[in-house]
Short mmCIF file of C-alpha atoms in Angstrom, two decimals:
data_model
loop_
_atom_site.label_atom_id
_atom_site.label_comp_id
_atom_site.label_asym_id
_atom_site.label_seq_id
_atom_site.Cartn_x
_atom_site.Cartn_y
_atom_site.Cartn_z
CA MET A 617 25.15 -99.07 -111.06
CA LYS A 618 26.91 -100.15 -114.18
CA LYS A 619 26.30 -103.67 -115.20
CA CYS A 620 28.20 -105.51 -117.84
CA ILE A 621 25.43 -107.06 -119.85
CA LEU A 622 28.01 -107.92 -122.56
CA LEU A 623 25.08 -109.98 -123.47
CA ILE A 624 27.70 -112.16 -124.93
CA PHE A 625 27.97 -112.59 -121.16
CA SER A 626 31.40 -113.86 -120.37
CA LEU A 627 29.57 -116.21 -118.03
CA ILE A 628 28.52 -118.28 -121.01
CA LEU A 629 31.86 -119.54 -122.16
CA PHE A 630 30.77 -123.09 -121.46
CA SER A 631 30.79 -125.40 -124.44
CA CYS A 632 27.78 -124.14 -126.26
CA SER A 633 28.03 -124.05 -129.99
CA LYS A 634 30.69 -125.26 -132.40
CA PHE A 635 27.75 -126.39 -134.49
CA LEU A 636 29.88 -126.91 -137.57
CA ASP A 637 32.20 -129.33 -135.79
CA ILE A 638 29.63 -131.99 -134.92
CA LYS A 639 30.03 -135.36 -136.58
CA PRO A 640 27.02 -137.33 -137.85
CA TYR A 641 25.48 -140.17 -135.90
CA GLY A 642 27.59 -143.29 -136.01
CA LYS A 643 30.45 -143.85 -138.42
CA THR A 644 28.66 -144.01 -141.76
CA ILE A 645 26.18 -141.96 -143.72
CA PRO A 646 22.67 -143.55 -143.86
CA ARG A 647 21.69 -145.26 -147.11
CA THR A 648 18.05 -146.38 -146.91
CA ALA A 649 14.85 -144.40 -146.49
CA ASP A 650 14.39 -145.92 -143.02
CA GLU A 651 17.89 -144.92 -141.98
CA TYR A 652 17.35 -141.38 -143.22
CA ALA A 653 14.00 -141.26 -141.44
CA SER A 654 15.73 -142.17 -138.18
CA LEU A 655 17.72 -138.94 -138.45
CA LEU A 656 14.44 -137.03 -138.48
CA ASN A 657 12.56 -139.03 -135.85
CA TYR A 658 14.51 -137.56 -132.96
CA HIS A 659 13.61 -134.04 -134.05
CA LEU A 660 9.98 -134.91 -134.82
CA ASN A 661 9.62 -136.50 -131.41
CA SER A 662 11.06 -133.33 -129.93
CA ILE A 663 8.15 -131.41 -131.45
CA ASP A 664 5.63 -133.73 -129.81
CA GLU A 665 7.46 -133.59 -126.49
CA GLY A 666 7.61 -129.81 -126.66
CA GLU A 667 11.32 -129.14 -126.92
CA GLU A 668 12.16 -125.48 -127.37
CA TYR A 669 14.50 -125.38 -130.33
CA ILE A 670 12.15 -126.31 -133.20
CA VAL A 671 8.71 -124.88 -132.41
CA GLY A 672 8.81 -123.91 -128.78
CA ASN A 673 6.96 -125.21 -125.75
CA ILE A 674 4.86 -124.14 -122.78
CA SER A 675 7.89 -122.61 -121.09
CA THR A 676 8.75 -120.63 -124.21
CA VAL A 677 5.25 -119.17 -124.49
CA THR A 678 4.93 -118.23 -120.82
CA GLU A 679 8.41 -116.72 -120.72
CA LEU A 680 7.78 -114.59 -123.81
CA ALA A 681 4.50 -113.42 -122.26
CA CYS A 682 6.43 -112.26 -119.20
CA TYR A 683 9.06 -110.56 -121.35
CA SER A 684 6.51 -108.66 -123.46
CA ASP A 685 3.61 -106.43 -122.39
CA ASN A 686 0.75 -108.87 -121.94
CA LEU A 687 1.58 -109.69 -118.32
CA GLU A 688 2.42 -107.20 -115.56
CA ARG A 689 5.73 -108.51 -114.29
CA ASN A 690 6.04 -105.57 -111.87
CA LEU A 691 2.80 -106.59 -110.13
CA ALA A 692 3.66 -110.23 -109.58
CA THR A 693 2.71 -111.81 -106.28
CA ASN A 694 5.40 -110.98 -103.74
CA ASP A 695 6.36 -114.37 -102.34
CA GLU A 696 9.20 -116.84 -102.63
CA SER A 697 7.94 -118.27 -105.93
CA ASN A 698 8.20 -114.77 -107.40
CA LYS A 699 11.91 -115.42 -107.87
CA LYS A 700 11.12 -118.20 -110.33
CA ILE A 701 9.05 -115.99 -112.62
CA PRO A 702 10.93 -114.97 -115.77
CA LEU A 703 12.07 -111.43 -115.11
CA TYR A 704 13.15 -109.82 -118.37
CA ILE A 705 14.66 -110.85 -121.66
CA GLY A 706 18.22 -110.58 -120.30
CA ASN A 707 17.52 -113.81 -118.41
CA LYS A 708 16.90 -115.60 -121.71
CA ILE A 709 20.18 -114.73 -123.41
CA ASN A 710 22.27 -117.63 -122.12
CA SER A 711 19.77 -120.36 -122.95
CA MET A 712 19.34 -119.02 -126.48
CA GLN A 713 22.91 -120.11 -127.22
CA VAL A 714 21.86 -123.71 -126.65
CA VAL A 715 18.80 -123.19 -128.86
CA TYR A 716 21.12 -121.87 -131.59
CA GLN A 717 23.30 -124.97 -131.31
CA LYS A 718 20.32 -127.35 -131.41
CA ARG A 719 18.90 -125.68 -134.51
CA TYR A 720 22.16 -126.15 -136.34
CA GLU A 721 22.26 -129.78 -135.27
CA LEU A 722 18.85 -130.12 -136.92
CA ILE A 723 20.17 -128.36 -140.04
CA ARG A 724 23.16 -130.71 -140.07
CA ASP A 725 20.92 -133.79 -140.07
CA CYS A 726 18.72 -132.32 -142.80
CA ASN A 727 21.84 -131.57 -144.87
CA ILE A 728 22.95 -135.19 -144.58
CA ILE A 729 19.61 -136.33 -146.01
CA ILE A 730 19.40 -133.69 -148.75
CA ASP A 731 23.02 -134.25 -149.86
CA ASN A 732 22.98 -138.03 -149.90
CA MET A 733 19.46 -139.34 -150.44
CA LYS A 734 19.46 -140.22 -154.14
CA ASP A 735 16.60 -142.67 -154.52
CA ILE A 736 13.24 -140.98 -153.95
CA SER A 737 11.22 -143.30 -156.16
CA SER A 738 9.05 -144.45 -153.25
CA LYS A 739 6.53 -142.24 -151.47
CA ALA A 740 8.23 -143.04 -148.16
CA SER A 741 11.56 -141.70 -149.35
CA SER A 742 9.90 -138.66 -150.94
CA ASP A 743 8.23 -137.87 -147.62
CA VAL A 744 11.56 -138.08 -145.82
CA LEU A 745 13.27 -135.76 -148.30
CA GLY A 746 10.39 -133.28 -148.21
CA THR A 747 10.47 -133.25 -144.42
CA ALA A 748 14.21 -132.61 -144.43
CA TYR A 749 13.68 -129.55 -146.64
CA ALA A 750 10.79 -128.34 -144.45
CA LEU A 751 12.67 -128.79 -141.18
CA ARG A 752 15.79 -127.07 -142.52
CA ALA A 753 13.70 -124.13 -143.69
CA PHE A 754 11.82 -123.96 -140.40
CA ALA A 755 15.08 -123.95 -138.45
CA TYR A 756 16.40 -121.09 -140.58
CA LEU A 757 13.14 -119.16 -140.26
CA ASN A 758 13.38 -119.29 -136.48
CA LEU A 759 17.07 -118.41 -136.57
CA LEU A 760 16.20 -115.42 -138.76
CA ARG A 761 13.54 -114.17 -136.36
CA ASP A 762 15.73 -114.64 -133.27
CA TYR A 763 19.29 -113.79 -134.35
CA ALA A 764 18.86 -111.22 -137.15
CA ASP A 765 17.45 -107.71 -137.15
CA THR A 766 14.17 -106.99 -138.91
CA CYS A 767 14.42 -106.31 -142.63
CA TYR A 768 13.00 -102.77 -142.30
CA ALA A 769 15.46 -101.86 -139.58
CA ASN A 770 18.40 -103.28 -141.52
CA PRO A 771 17.44 -104.60 -144.99
CA ASN A 772 21.02 -105.51 -145.93
CA GLY A 773 21.91 -106.71 -142.45
CA LEU A 774 23.58 -109.91 -141.41
CA ALA A 775 21.50 -112.92 -140.51
CA VAL A 776 23.14 -116.22 -139.55
CA PRO A 777 25.65 -118.59 -141.17
CA LEU A 778 24.16 -120.37 -144.18
CA VAL A 779 25.12 -124.05 -144.02
CA ASN A 780 23.32 -125.85 -146.83
CA THR A 781 25.63 -128.81 -147.27
CA PHE A 782 27.22 -131.27 -144.85
CA ASN A 783 30.85 -130.30 -144.20
CA ILE A 784 32.27 -130.78 -140.72
CA GLU A 785 35.35 -128.71 -141.56
CA ALA A 786 33.47 -125.61 -142.73
CA LYS A 787 33.72 -122.41 -140.71
CA ILE A 788 31.18 -120.16 -142.33
CA ARG A 789 30.50 -116.48 -141.76
CA ARG A 790 27.08 -114.89 -141.58
CA ALA A 791 24.88 -114.59 -144.67
CA THR A 792 22.61 -111.62 -145.28
CA ILE A 793 18.92 -111.51 -144.45
CA SER A 794 18.05 -111.74 -148.16
CA GLN A 795 20.30 -114.79 -148.65
CA ILE A 796 18.76 -116.65 -145.72
CA THR A 797 15.28 -115.66 -146.90
CA ALA A 798 15.99 -117.06 -150.35
CA GLN A 799 17.23 -120.34 -148.83
CA ILE A 800 14.13 -120.68 -146.65
CA GLU A 801 11.84 -119.94 -149.59
CA SER A 802 13.60 -122.48 -151.80
CA ASP A 803 13.52 -125.20 -149.16
CA PHE A 804 9.85 -124.72 -148.33
CA LYS A 805 8.92 -124.84 -152.01
CA LYS A 806 10.92 -128.05 -152.48
CA ALA A 807 9.08 -129.51 -149.49
CA VAL A 808 5.76 -128.67 -151.17
CA GLU A 809 6.96 -130.37 -154.39
CA GLN A 810 7.45 -133.62 -152.47
CA ASN A 811 3.81 -133.45 -151.33
CA ILE A 812 4.38 -135.07 -147.93
CA GLN A 813 1.56 -137.53 -147.21
CA ASP A 814 2.44 -139.51 -144.09
CA PRO A 815 1.04 -137.59 -141.08
CA ILE A 816 3.99 -138.70 -138.96
CA TYR A 817 6.09 -136.13 -140.80
CA ARG A 818 3.82 -133.18 -139.81
CA PHE A 819 4.94 -130.78 -142.56
CA ASN A 820 2.31 -131.37 -145.21
CA SER A 821 1.71 -128.84 -147.99
CA ASP A 822 -0.79 -126.84 -145.92
CA VAL A 823 1.63 -126.43 -143.02
CA VAL A 824 4.44 -125.39 -145.34
CA THR A 825 2.16 -122.95 -147.17
CA ALA A 826 1.30 -121.31 -143.85
CA LEU A 827 4.99 -121.13 -142.95
CA LEU A 828 5.70 -119.45 -146.29
CA ALA A 829 3.06 -116.85 -145.43
CA ARG A 830 4.78 -116.32 -142.09
CA LEU A 831 8.17 -115.95 -143.81
CA TYR A 832 6.96 -113.44 -146.40
CA PHE A 833 5.16 -111.42 -143.76
CA TRP A 834 8.27 -111.28 -141.57
CA VAL A 835 10.42 -109.96 -144.42
CA ALA A 836 7.65 -107.59 -145.59
CA ASP A 837 7.00 -109.25 -148.96
CA TYR A 838 3.32 -108.45 -148.60
CA ASP A 839 2.09 -109.57 -152.04
CA LYS A 840 3.33 -113.11 -151.45
CA ALA A 841 2.29 -113.10 -147.78
CA LEU A 842 -1.24 -112.17 -148.83
CA ASN A 843 -1.42 -114.87 -151.49
CA TYR A 844 -0.22 -117.69 -149.26
CA ALA A 845 -2.29 -116.64 -146.25
CA SER A 846 -5.41 -116.44 -148.44
CA VAL A 847 -4.86 -120.01 -149.65
CA ILE A 848 -4.87 -121.27 -146.06
CA LEU A 849 -7.89 -119.19 -145.04
CA GLU A 850 -9.84 -120.60 -147.97
CA LYS A 851 -9.11 -124.13 -146.83
CA TYR A 852 -9.26 -123.50 -143.07
CA PRO A 853 -11.93 -120.83 -142.51
CA LEU A 854 -12.25 -119.04 -139.19
CA LEU A 855 -14.32 -120.68 -136.47
CA SER A 856 -16.76 -119.05 -134.08
CA GLY A 857 -18.89 -119.88 -131.06
CA GLU A 858 -18.61 -123.33 -129.51
CA GLU A 859 -16.33 -124.64 -132.25
CA TYR A 860 -13.84 -121.89 -131.49
CA LYS A 861 -14.14 -122.43 -127.75
CA LYS A 862 -13.53 -126.17 -128.08
CA MET A 863 -10.42 -125.54 -130.18
CA ILE A 864 -8.93 -122.97 -127.80
CA GLU A 865 -9.57 -125.16 -124.75
CA SER A 866 -7.88 -128.20 -126.31
CA LYS A 867 -4.59 -128.96 -124.56
CA ALA A 868 -3.11 -131.43 -127.01
CA GLU A 869 -5.47 -132.41 -129.82
CA LEU A 870 -4.97 -130.86 -133.24
CA ILE A 871 -8.51 -129.70 -134.00
CA GLY A 872 -10.51 -126.93 -135.64
CA ASN A 873 -8.41 -124.78 -137.93
CA GLN A 874 -5.13 -125.61 -136.24
CA LEU A 875 -2.64 -126.80 -138.82
CA PHE A 876 0.24 -127.73 -136.59
CA ARG A 877 1.05 -127.87 -132.89
CA SER A 878 3.76 -129.05 -130.53
CA SER A 879 3.57 -130.41 -126.97
CA ILE A 880 0.88 -132.94 -127.80
CA TYR A 881 1.74 -135.03 -124.72
CA PRO A 882 0.64 -132.73 -121.88
CA GLN A 883 0.71 -135.53 -119.34
CA SER A 884 4.47 -135.81 -119.84
CA LYS A 885 4.77 -132.06 -119.39
CA SER A 886 2.99 -131.75 -116.06
CA ASN A 887 6.14 -130.53 -114.31
CA GLU A 888 6.82 -128.04 -117.07
CA TYR A 889 3.25 -126.78 -116.91
CA SER A 890 3.44 -126.45 -113.16
CA SER A 891 6.77 -124.66 -113.12
CA SER A 892 6.04 -122.35 -116.03
CA VAL A 893 2.35 -121.57 -116.05
CA SER A 894 1.78 -121.53 -112.31
CA TYR A 895 4.57 -119.01 -111.80
CA ALA A 896 3.64 -116.86 -114.77
CA ALA A 897 0.03 -116.89 -113.59
CA LYS A 898 1.19 -114.91 -110.56
CA CYS A 899 1.71 -112.00 -112.97
CA PRO A 900 -1.65 -110.35 -113.63
CA VAL A 901 -2.68 -109.71 -117.20
CA SER A 902 -1.71 -106.14 -118.07
CA SER A 903 -4.34 -103.45 -117.81
CA SER A 904 -3.56 -102.33 -121.37
CA PHE A 905 -4.46 -105.82 -122.58
CA VAL A 906 -7.70 -106.00 -120.61
CA LYS A 907 -8.80 -102.59 -121.92
CA LEU A 908 -8.64 -103.90 -125.47
CA PHE A 909 -11.79 -105.93 -124.74
CA SER A 910 -14.11 -102.95 -124.91
CA GLU A 911 -17.09 -105.23 -125.65
CA LYS A 912 -16.27 -107.28 -122.53
CA ASP A 913 -18.58 -110.29 -122.18
CA GLN A 914 -19.84 -109.86 -125.72
CA ASP A 915 -16.38 -111.00 -126.79
CA ILE A 916 -16.09 -114.78 -126.41
CA ARG A 917 -12.43 -114.45 -125.46
CA TYR A 918 -13.04 -112.11 -122.53
CA SER A 919 -14.01 -114.86 -120.07
CA MET A 920 -11.84 -117.54 -121.69
CA TYR A 921 -8.47 -115.80 -121.54
CA PHE A 922 -8.34 -114.39 -118.00
CA ASP A 923 -10.42 -114.27 -114.82
CA GLU A 924 -11.73 -111.44 -112.66
CA SER A 925 -8.42 -111.26 -110.81
CA ARG A 926 -6.66 -110.72 -114.14
CA HIS A 927 -4.87 -114.06 -113.99
CA PHE A 928 -4.66 -115.69 -117.38
CA THR A 929 -6.71 -118.85 -117.89
CA LYS A 930 -5.98 -119.58 -121.55
CA TYR A 931 -3.92 -122.74 -122.05
CA PRO A 932 -0.77 -121.90 -124.08
CA PHE A 933 -0.85 -122.91 -127.72
CA ILE A 934 2.35 -123.53 -129.67
CA GLY A 935 1.86 -123.98 -133.39
CA ILE A 936 0.02 -122.54 -136.38
CA ARG A 937 -3.67 -121.85 -136.81
CA SER A 938 -5.60 -119.91 -139.41
CA ALA A 939 -6.24 -116.85 -137.21
CA GLU A 940 -2.58 -115.92 -137.70
CA MET A 941 -3.16 -116.09 -141.44
CA LEU A 942 -6.08 -113.67 -141.12
CA PHE A 943 -3.85 -111.06 -139.50
CA ILE A 944 -1.15 -111.63 -142.09
CA LYS A 945 -3.81 -111.06 -144.76
CA ALA A 946 -5.31 -107.95 -143.13
CA GLU A 947 -1.99 -106.23 -142.45
CA SER A 948 -0.60 -107.17 -145.86
CA LEU A 949 -3.64 -105.56 -147.48
CA TYR A 950 -3.03 -102.48 -145.34
CA HIS A 951 0.61 -102.14 -146.42
CA LEU A 952 -0.38 -102.74 -150.06
CA ASP A 953 -2.67 -99.71 -149.72
CA ARG A 954 -5.80 -101.82 -150.05
CA LYS A 955 -7.21 -100.46 -146.84
CA ASP A 956 -10.90 -101.01 -147.57
CA GLU A 957 -10.17 -104.72 -148.02
CA ALA A 958 -8.04 -104.72 -144.87
CA LEU A 959 -10.95 -103.24 -142.93
CA ALA A 960 -13.33 -105.83 -144.40
CA SER A 961 -11.01 -108.63 -143.26
CA LEU A 962 -10.83 -107.16 -139.77
CA ASN A 963 -14.62 -106.83 -139.59
CA ASP A 964 -15.08 -110.41 -140.77
CA PHE A 965 -12.77 -111.61 -138.03
CA ARG A 966 -14.39 -109.57 -135.25
CA SER A 967 -17.85 -110.74 -136.28
CA LYS A 968 -16.73 -114.26 -135.36
CA ARG A 969 -15.55 -113.31 -131.89
CA ILE A 970 -18.00 -110.63 -130.72
CA ASN A 971 -21.77 -111.06 -130.29
CA SER A 972 -24.06 -108.34 -131.68
CA TYR A 973 -21.05 -106.89 -133.41
CA MET A 974 -21.35 -103.65 -135.37
CA PRO A 975 -18.80 -103.42 -138.20
CA TYR A 976 -16.18 -100.71 -138.09
CA THR A 977 -16.12 -98.01 -140.72
CA MET A 978 -13.10 -95.87 -141.42
CA GLU A 979 -14.84 -93.10 -139.50
CA SER A 980 -15.85 -95.21 -136.49
CA LEU A 981 -12.48 -96.89 -135.89
CA PRO A 982 -11.15 -96.04 -132.41
CA LYS A 983 -8.68 -93.19 -132.46
CA ALA A 984 -5.05 -94.20 -132.49
CA LYS A 985 -3.60 -93.94 -129.02
CA LYS A 986 -1.08 -95.75 -126.90
CA THR A 987 -2.37 -99.15 -125.86
CA GLY A 988 0.62 -101.27 -125.02
CA ARG A 989 4.14 -100.61 -126.17
CA ILE A 990 3.75 -100.48 -129.94
CA VAL A 991 3.41 -96.87 -131.06
CA ARG A 992 5.02 -97.13 -134.52
CA ASN A 993 4.57 -99.63 -137.30
CA CYS A 994 7.23 -101.80 -138.94
CA LYS A 995 8.17 -98.91 -141.24
CA GLY A 996 8.75 -96.54 -138.33
CA LYS A 997 5.61 -94.49 -138.97
CA GLU A 998 3.05 -93.56 -136.34
CA LEU A 999 0.09 -95.90 -136.13
CA ASP A 1000 -3.18 -94.88 -137.73
CA PRO A 1001 -6.56 -96.15 -136.44
CA LEU A 1002 -6.87 -99.02 -138.94
CA LEU A 1003 -3.44 -100.55 -138.39
CA LEU A 1004 -3.76 -100.08 -134.64
CA ALA A 1005 -7.09 -101.94 -134.71
CA ILE A 1006 -5.47 -104.82 -136.66
CA LEU A 1007 -2.51 -105.02 -134.26
CA ASN A 1008 -4.76 -104.85 -131.20
CA GLU A 1009 -7.00 -107.61 -132.50
CA ARG A 1010 -3.95 -109.74 -133.23
CA ARG A 1011 -2.66 -109.10 -129.72
CA LYS A 1012 -5.95 -110.30 -128.24
CA GLU A 1013 -6.42 -113.35 -130.43
CA LEU A 1014 -2.87 -114.73 -130.21
CA PHE A 1015 -2.48 -114.15 -126.47
CA MET A 1016 -0.33 -116.86 -124.84
CA GLU A 1017 0.80 -118.19 -128.21
CA GLY A 1018 4.32 -116.73 -128.27
CA ASP A 1019 3.37 -114.08 -130.82
CA ARG A 1020 3.51 -110.77 -128.96
CA TRP A 1021 7.28 -110.70 -128.40
CA TYR A 1022 7.89 -110.93 -132.14
CA GLU A 1023 5.27 -108.26 -132.78
CA LEU A 1024 7.18 -105.93 -130.47
CA LYS A 1025 10.38 -106.72 -132.35
CA ARG A 1026 8.73 -106.24 -135.73
CA ASN A 1027 7.15 -102.91 -134.75
CA GLY A 1028 9.81 -100.68 -133.29
CA LYS A 1029 11.53 -102.80 -130.60
CA PRO A 1030 10.24 -100.62 -127.74
CA GLU A 1031 12.37 -100.28 -124.62
CA PHE A 1032 10.85 -100.70 -121.16
CA TRP A 1033 11.82 -101.83 -117.69
CA VAL A 1034 10.71 -104.05 -114.82
CA ALA A 1035 11.68 -103.77 -111.18
CA GLN A 1036 12.51 -106.38 -108.57
CA GLN A 1037 13.89 -105.89 -105.09
CA GLY A 1038 14.72 -102.27 -105.77
CA ARG A 1039 16.58 -102.93 -109.01
CA LYS A 1040 15.61 -101.82 -112.48
CA TYR A 1041 15.98 -104.22 -115.40
CA ILE A 1042 15.75 -102.65 -118.85
CA THR A 1043 14.75 -104.44 -122.04
CA ARG A 1044 16.79 -102.54 -124.59
CA GLY A 1045 16.14 -102.42 -128.30
CA PHE A 1046 19.11 -104.58 -129.27
CA MET A 1047 17.94 -107.38 -126.96
CA TYR A 1048 15.14 -108.33 -129.36
CA THR A 1049 17.95 -109.86 -131.45
CA PHE A 1050 19.89 -112.51 -129.58
CA PRO A 1051 23.70 -112.78 -129.72
CA ILE A 1052 25.62 -115.21 -131.85
CA PRO A 1053 27.14 -117.70 -129.36
CA VAL A 1054 30.50 -116.67 -127.94
CA ASN A 1055 32.27 -119.90 -128.85
CA ASP A 1056 31.39 -119.44 -132.51
CA ILE A 1057 32.73 -115.88 -132.46
CA LEU A 1058 35.99 -117.22 -131.01
CA LEU A 1059 36.14 -120.21 -133.34
CA ILE A 1060 35.32 -118.62 -136.68
CA LYS A 1061 37.57 -115.79 -137.83
CA GLY A 1062 35.55 -112.85 -139.15
CA LEU A 1063 32.23 -113.97 -137.66
CA ILE A 1064 30.56 -110.72 -136.58
CA GLN A 1065 28.60 -110.38 -133.34
CA ASN A 1066 25.21 -108.67 -133.24
CA PRO A 1067 25.26 -104.99 -132.22
CA GLY A 1068 24.85 -104.17 -128.56
CA TYR A 1069 26.51 -107.20 -127.06
CA ASP A 1070 29.86 -105.55 -126.46
CA LYS A 1071 28.59 -102.51 -124.56
CA VAL A 1072 28.47 -101.74 -120.86
CA TYR A 1073 25.36 -100.35 -119.17
#
């Protein structure tokens, strides 16, 4: 049966984007630091409340787990609530148009501040300006990961429109991946220069440094990724034992080596938790994931992350913590051909998660074989034992943190299918990159749609 995925989906012609045609709040541009801060407060509160468009939320994490290979969607409990479980990434396409719009609304507000805030003599005004740079960069980083191809797959490919000044009349075409990367890098570094102090603004120098490591890793600038990740690991060393357990079990508090998190008001998200986690929990953890825990109970995560029925028990985390930096460091060392150091980093990490752990040697690493859907690295080469061990450890550690979907995209965009009520739903390679909203394609002459969204299957 042919289905028009058009993943532009003609069904989505509701008013979705037109992000460049949105006027600022009120009738005048803000003038004081407090007025500029008010432009940011809405977005900062959205982080605490767990809105999807900036950092993500519980729903985002559980949906991405269902769309990737950590949960067995095909083996979900067969009852009425089964219909509410996220099925496959095709179900996410429509809502990602709204996310796109909201991110550009955030960029618009940051542009207003950056363009017009002249007096930064006070620390309060400097914090506001620095936060505007950080939020604009963060929005572009997430747009890059969601709406552009990976740099290895298409190094000169199109990313998203680059709107770095406030102009409600502008109708801008897509910039390249390198142009967006340069803008993100510049903005994050300007945020660091402002040295944000007030904790209400979230994006202090440590958070921005970690985000720079994430950016450089995503675009395969491994020297810089290694340097920035190492800075964070020096300041926020890995935890183990009860300290680690306490951090992972925290549902809202920013503790341990967590640098940043959203959804810090879980009581206000009880309905979201119920509707997202309870349904996703009906999907058993995949057997390929469980098999990664070869040490079983010796691994502290084995009993914390899922139960004997293979239902996940780890509370979703949305944010940044230093374990991500460790994997950025280890894989960057690998790609820089410093494999002995990469192995040492991996061993150091595993020693903090596994009791009575015996370090790997190059000879004792498990043989490379298919465990999950990643079979090739970001350069398109077959996995060797060391890189596979790094990727598998990352998969275990960052379970239910929204990471695995992007790892699939970064490493080959594997295609797979799920079945429901006798129908087969295929996650195709192009679906890892979401479409530019239809209304923008219609509104802006020459704005090019992402490949794959004009085909019939």
